[in-house]
C-alpha positions in Angstrom: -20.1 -15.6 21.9 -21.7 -15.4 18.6 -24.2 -12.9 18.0 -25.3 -14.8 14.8 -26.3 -18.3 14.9 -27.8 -19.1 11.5 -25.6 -19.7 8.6 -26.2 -20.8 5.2 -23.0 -22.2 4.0 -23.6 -21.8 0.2 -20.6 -23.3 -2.6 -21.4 -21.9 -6.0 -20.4 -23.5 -8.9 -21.0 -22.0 -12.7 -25.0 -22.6 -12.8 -26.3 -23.5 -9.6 -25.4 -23.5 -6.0 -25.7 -25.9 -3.2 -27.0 -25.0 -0.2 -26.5 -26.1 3.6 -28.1 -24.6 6.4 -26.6 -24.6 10.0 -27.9 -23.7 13.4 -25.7 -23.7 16.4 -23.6 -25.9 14.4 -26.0 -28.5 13.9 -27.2 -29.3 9.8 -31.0 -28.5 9.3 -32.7 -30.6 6.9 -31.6 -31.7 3.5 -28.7 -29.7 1.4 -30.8 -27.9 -1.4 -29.8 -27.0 -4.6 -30.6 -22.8 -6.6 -29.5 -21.8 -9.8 -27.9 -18.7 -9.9 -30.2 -16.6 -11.6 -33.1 -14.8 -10.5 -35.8 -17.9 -9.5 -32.8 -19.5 -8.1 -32.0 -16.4 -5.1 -36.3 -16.3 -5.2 -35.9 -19.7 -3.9 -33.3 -18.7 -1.5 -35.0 -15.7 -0.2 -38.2 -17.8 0.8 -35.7 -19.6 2.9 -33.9 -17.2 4.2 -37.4 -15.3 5.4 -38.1 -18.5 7.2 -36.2 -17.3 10.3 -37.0 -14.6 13.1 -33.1 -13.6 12.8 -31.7 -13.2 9.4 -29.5 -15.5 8.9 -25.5 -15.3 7.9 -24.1 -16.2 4.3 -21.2 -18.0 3.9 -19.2 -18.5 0.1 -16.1 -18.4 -1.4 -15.1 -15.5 -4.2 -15.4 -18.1 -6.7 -14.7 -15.5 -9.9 -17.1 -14.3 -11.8 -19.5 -17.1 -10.9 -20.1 -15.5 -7.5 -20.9 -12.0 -8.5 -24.9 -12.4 -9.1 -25.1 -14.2 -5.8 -23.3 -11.1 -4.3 -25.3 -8.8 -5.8 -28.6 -10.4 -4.6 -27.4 -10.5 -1.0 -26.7 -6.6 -1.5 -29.7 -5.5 -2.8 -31.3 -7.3 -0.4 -29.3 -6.1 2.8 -28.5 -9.8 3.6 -25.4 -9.8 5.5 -22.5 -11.9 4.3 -19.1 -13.2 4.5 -17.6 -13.8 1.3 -14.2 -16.1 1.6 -10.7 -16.0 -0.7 -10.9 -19.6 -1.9 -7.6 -20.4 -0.9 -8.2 -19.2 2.5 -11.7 -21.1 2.7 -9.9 -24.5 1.6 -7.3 -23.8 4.7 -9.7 -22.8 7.1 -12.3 -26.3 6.3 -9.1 -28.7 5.9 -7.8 -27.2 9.6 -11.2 -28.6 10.7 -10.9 -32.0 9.3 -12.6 -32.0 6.4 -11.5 -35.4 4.5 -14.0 -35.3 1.5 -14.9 -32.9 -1.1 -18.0 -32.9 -2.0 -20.6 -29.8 -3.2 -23.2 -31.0 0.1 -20.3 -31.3 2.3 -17.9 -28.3 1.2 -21.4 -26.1 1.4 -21.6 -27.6 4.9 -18.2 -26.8 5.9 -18.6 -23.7 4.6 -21.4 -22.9 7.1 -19.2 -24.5 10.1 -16.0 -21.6 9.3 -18.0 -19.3 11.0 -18.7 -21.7 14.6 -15.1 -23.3 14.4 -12.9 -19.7 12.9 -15.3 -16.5 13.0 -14.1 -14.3 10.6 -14.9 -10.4 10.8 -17.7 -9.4 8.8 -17.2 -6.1 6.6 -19.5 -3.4 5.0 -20.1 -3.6 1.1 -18.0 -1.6 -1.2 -20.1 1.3 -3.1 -20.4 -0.9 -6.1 -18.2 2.0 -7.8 -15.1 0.0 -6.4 -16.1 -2.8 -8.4 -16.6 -0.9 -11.6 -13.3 0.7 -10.6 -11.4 -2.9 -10.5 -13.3 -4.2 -13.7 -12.3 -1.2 -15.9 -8.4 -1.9 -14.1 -8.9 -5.4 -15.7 -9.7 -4.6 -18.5 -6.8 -1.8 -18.9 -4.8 -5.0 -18.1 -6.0 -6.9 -20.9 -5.8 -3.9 -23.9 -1.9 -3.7 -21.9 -1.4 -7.5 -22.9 -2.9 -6.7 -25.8 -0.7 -3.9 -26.5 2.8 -6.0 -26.0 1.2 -8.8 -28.7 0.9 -6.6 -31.1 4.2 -4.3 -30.6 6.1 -8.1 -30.5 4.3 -8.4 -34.2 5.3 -5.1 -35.2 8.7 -5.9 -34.7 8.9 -9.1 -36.5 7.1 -8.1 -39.5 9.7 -4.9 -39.7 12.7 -7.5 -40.2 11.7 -8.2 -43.8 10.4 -5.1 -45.2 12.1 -2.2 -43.1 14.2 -3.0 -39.8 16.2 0.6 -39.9 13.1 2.5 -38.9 13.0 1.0 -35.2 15.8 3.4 -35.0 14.0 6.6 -36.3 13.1 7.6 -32.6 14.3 6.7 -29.5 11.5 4.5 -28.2 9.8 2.6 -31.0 6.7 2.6 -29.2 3.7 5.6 -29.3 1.7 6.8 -31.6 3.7 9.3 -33.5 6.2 6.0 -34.0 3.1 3.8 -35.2 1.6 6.8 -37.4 5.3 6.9 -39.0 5.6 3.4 -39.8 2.0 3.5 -40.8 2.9 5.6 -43.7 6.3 4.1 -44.4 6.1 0.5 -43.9 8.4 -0.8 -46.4 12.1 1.0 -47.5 10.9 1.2 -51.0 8.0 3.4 -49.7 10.4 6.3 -48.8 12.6 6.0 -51.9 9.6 6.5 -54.1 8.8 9.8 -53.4 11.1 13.1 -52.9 12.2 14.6 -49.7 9.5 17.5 -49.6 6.7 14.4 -50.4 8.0 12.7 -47.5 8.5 15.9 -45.2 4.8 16.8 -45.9 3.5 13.6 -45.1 5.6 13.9 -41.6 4.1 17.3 -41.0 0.7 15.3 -41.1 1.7 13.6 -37.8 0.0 15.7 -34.9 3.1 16.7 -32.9 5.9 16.7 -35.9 7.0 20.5 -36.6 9.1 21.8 -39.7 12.1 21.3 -38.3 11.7 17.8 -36.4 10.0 16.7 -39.5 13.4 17.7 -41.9 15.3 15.8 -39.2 13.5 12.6 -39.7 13.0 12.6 -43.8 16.9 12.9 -43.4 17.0 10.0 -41.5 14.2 8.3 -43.4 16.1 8.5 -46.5 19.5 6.9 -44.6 17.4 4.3 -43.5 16.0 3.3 -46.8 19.2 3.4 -48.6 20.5 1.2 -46.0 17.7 -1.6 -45.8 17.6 -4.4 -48.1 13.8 -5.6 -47.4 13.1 -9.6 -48.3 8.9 -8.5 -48.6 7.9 -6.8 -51.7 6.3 -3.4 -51.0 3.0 -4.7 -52.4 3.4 -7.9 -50.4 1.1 -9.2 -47.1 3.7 -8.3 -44.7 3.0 -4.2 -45.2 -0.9 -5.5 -45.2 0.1 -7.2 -41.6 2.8 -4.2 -40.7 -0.4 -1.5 -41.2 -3.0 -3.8 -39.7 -1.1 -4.3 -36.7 -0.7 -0.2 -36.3 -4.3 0.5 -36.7 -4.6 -2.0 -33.6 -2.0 -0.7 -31.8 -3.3 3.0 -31.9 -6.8 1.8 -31.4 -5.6 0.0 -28.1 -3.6 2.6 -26.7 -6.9 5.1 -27.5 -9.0 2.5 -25.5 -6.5 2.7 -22.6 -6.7 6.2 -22.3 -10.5 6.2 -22.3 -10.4 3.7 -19.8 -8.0 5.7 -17.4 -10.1 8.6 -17.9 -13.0 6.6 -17.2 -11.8 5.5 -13.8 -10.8 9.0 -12.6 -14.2 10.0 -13.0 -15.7 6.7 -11.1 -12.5 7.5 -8.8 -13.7 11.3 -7.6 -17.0 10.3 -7.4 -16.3 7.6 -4.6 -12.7 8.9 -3.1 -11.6 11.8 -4.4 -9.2 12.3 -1.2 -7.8 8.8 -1.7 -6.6 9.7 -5.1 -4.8 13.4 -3.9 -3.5 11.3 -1.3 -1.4 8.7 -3.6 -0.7 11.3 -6.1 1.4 12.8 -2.9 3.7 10.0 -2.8 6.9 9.9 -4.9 6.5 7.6 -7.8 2.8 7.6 -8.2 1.6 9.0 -11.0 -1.9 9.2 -12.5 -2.4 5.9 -13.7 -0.7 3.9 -11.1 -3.1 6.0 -8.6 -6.2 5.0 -10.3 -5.2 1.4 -10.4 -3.9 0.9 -6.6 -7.5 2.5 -6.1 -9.2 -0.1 -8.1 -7.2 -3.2 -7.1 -6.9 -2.0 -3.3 -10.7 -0.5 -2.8 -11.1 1.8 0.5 -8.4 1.1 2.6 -10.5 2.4 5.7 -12.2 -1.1 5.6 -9.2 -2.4 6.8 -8.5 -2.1 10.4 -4.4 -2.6 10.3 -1.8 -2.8 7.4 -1.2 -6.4 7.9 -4.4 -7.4 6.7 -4.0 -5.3 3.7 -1.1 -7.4 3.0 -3.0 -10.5 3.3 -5.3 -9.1 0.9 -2.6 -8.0 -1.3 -0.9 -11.7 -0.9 2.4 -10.5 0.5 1.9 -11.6 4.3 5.0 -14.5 4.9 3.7 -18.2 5.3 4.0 -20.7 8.0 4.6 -24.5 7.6 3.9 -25.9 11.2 5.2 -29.5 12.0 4.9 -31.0 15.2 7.5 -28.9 17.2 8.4 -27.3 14.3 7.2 -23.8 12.9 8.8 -22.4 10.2 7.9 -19.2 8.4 7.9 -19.4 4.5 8.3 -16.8 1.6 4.9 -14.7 0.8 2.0 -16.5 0.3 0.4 -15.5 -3.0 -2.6 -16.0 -2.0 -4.0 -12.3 -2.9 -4.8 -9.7 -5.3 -1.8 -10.5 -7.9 -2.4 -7.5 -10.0 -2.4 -5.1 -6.9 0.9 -7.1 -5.8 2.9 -6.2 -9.2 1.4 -2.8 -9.2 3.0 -2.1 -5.7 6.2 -3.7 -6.5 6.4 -1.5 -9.7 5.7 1.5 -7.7 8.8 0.4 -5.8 10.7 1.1 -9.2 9.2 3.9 -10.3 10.2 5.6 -6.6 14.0 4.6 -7.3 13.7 6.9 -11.1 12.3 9.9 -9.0 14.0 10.0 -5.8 16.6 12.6 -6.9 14.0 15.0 -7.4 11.3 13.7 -5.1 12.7 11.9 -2.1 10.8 9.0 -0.2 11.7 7.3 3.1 10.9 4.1 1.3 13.4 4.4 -1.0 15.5 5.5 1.5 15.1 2.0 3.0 15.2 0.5 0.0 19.0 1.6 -1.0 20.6 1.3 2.6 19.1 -2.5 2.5 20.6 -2.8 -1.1 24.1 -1.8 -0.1 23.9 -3.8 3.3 26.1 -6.6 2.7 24.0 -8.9 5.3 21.2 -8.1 2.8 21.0 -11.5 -0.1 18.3 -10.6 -2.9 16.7 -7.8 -3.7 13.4 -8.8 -4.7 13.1 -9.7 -1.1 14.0 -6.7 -0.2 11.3 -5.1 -2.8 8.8 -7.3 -0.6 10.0 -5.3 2.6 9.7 -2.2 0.4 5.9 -2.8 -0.1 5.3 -3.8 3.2 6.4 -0.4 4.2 4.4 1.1 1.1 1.1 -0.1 2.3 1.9 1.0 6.1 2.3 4.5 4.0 -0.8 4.2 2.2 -3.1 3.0 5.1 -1.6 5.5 7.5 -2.0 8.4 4.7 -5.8 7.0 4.1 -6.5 6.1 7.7 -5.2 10.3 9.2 -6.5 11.5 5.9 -3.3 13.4 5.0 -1.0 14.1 2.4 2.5 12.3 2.4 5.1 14.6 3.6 8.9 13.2 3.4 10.2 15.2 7.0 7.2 13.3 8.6 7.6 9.3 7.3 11.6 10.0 8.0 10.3 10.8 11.9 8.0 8.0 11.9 9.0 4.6 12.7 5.7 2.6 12.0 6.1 4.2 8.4 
């Protein structure tokens, strides 16, 4: 039996939202229309105050679109139940819904809650959603990044290609700062050796000797390359653009992650010791799995993490016929590659720093029954976020003797 039997089934578009009210599952009046600004939840307010029991708030996640709405609801301690759009759609076609309309997806919207209650949950601190903006955003300068190392490297081809080879990874700032200063072949072969050792030494992190290594090298290169671009041409112009972007990106990503770390201690400190326990998480990876995942403990079992996460398998049901189908999707994609990246990063450490999941994850590998092993990734994650919640959930550190002894892990 339903504790709450008021709902206002609200769909939100970019501007305004429509607005259906529903009492024991009948439709009260006329469907009303708010803009989403701060006379718009005024109006809504007035009609939400109308009734002895405050009443229930249904919408979908729609973006960015949905945020002020959500904000209003928590400032005014207005409980709410705030639906992934994908599994709003499936819950209102399951009950028939054969139009689409703004009046009638606001109504059906309302109904979810009669027809398919869904468990309301407690508010994030709204640190968690500072903590997943600022993970966004590292995601965009990361994009960012991979533009303009992918223009790097083309403008090289016609003015300098050798120097991709001066160090091992042609990626990082003392690489950028490098080719900052010698863009073009002819750059190095007009000055001497102790001109161009000098200017190495000016590279934060270059000593005497590394920087005699690479003026030899420097000068190999140059007498080697046969540049189409003039030295005084656009392409340099481009080349030394390009670097200032590069270093000014990967600057802004380390602000970032240090930004998070504090927003991170001041709402789960724990949570971050705890992932920095397991093999393969590092600093950065932490943070992020804290931003994208938000406090575990709102979750009461690891399955609906992986709904959240998009990795829970999908059914197609037919008549007599039920089938299960490969991972939905339907989640948090950015959480979803950062766990199956962690899945990597475990396989580079476990030498040093063994893990039960990669332990799994090899003796599926080498199974000869076992086809694919990105599926088998997928069954490596599941079993990362039984880790994580179980880590979260006990509050302890992860401890290799222990997830070999457990089988849930």
């Amino acid at each position: 039996m339903m504790n709450q039997n008021i709902i206002f089934g609200i769909d939100v578009s970019s501007r305004s939202s429509t607005v259906c009210v529903v009492i024991d599952r009948i439709k009260q009046g006329n469907t009303f229309t708010i803009t989403n600004d701060s006379f718009g939840y005024q109006d809504l307010l007035d009609h939400l105050n109308q009734y002895l029991i405050t009443p229930l708030v249904v919408f979908e996640a729609t973006g960015v679109y949905s945020l002020s709405l959500q904000a209003f609801l928590e400032d005014y301690h207005i409980k709410y139940l705030k639906l992934n759009p994908l599994k709003a759609k499936k819950l209102m076609d399951n009950n028939l819904r054969h139009n689409k309309t703004d009046k009638l997806d606001a109504y059906h919207l309302a109904l979810i809650q009669f027809s398919s209650p869904q468990k309301l949950q407690a508010p994030q601190p709204r640190e968690y959603h500072e903590l997943q903006a600022a993970s966004r955003y590292y995601e965009e300068l990361t994009r960012a990044l991979i533009v303009n190392k992918n223009q790097l490297h083309r403008n090289l081809q016609s003015t300098f290609p050798q120097i991709e080879h001066i160090l091992s990874n042609p990626s990082g700032k003392i690489y950028w700062t490098i080719v900052s200063l010698f863009p073009h072949a002819q750059y190095v072969l007009d000055m001497n050796e102790d001109q161009v050792k000098q200017r190495l030494l000016s590279i934060s992190g270059i000593g005497r000797q590394r920087a005699q290594y690479l003026t030899a090298r420097l000068y190999a290169f140059a007498r080697q390359a046969y540049p189409y671009d003039r030295k005084d041409g656009i392409t340099v112009r481009a080349i030394q653009r390009t670097i200032s972007n590069l270093l000014s990106l990967s600057n802004e990503r380390d602000q970032v992650i240090n930004y998070m770390e504090k927003l991170t201690k001041v709402v789960n400190a724990r949570a971050l010791t705890i992932y920095l326990s397991i093999p393969g998480i590092a600093r950065t990876t932490a943070l992020r799995l804290i931003a994208e995942l938000g406090d575990l403990r709102r979750f009461d079992t690891s399955a609906q993490i992986d709904a959240f996460v998009g990795i829970d398998p999908g059914r197609s049901q037919s008549g007599d016929k039920d089938s299960r189908l490969g991972i939905t999707k339907h989640g948090n994609h950015i959480a979803r590659k950062i766990l199956y990246r962690v899945i990597t990063q475990m396989e580079t450490v476990k030498t040093t720093c063994p893990c039960h999941i990669t332990d799994y994850y090899d003796k599926k590998k080498q199974s000869s029954h076992s086809r694919g092993y990105k599926k088998i990734a997928i069954a490596s994650v599941h079993k990362l976020i039984r880790t994580l919640f179980a880590l979260i959930k006990h509050n302890q550190l992860y401890d290799y003797n222990i997830a070999t002894q457990n089988q849930r892990l």
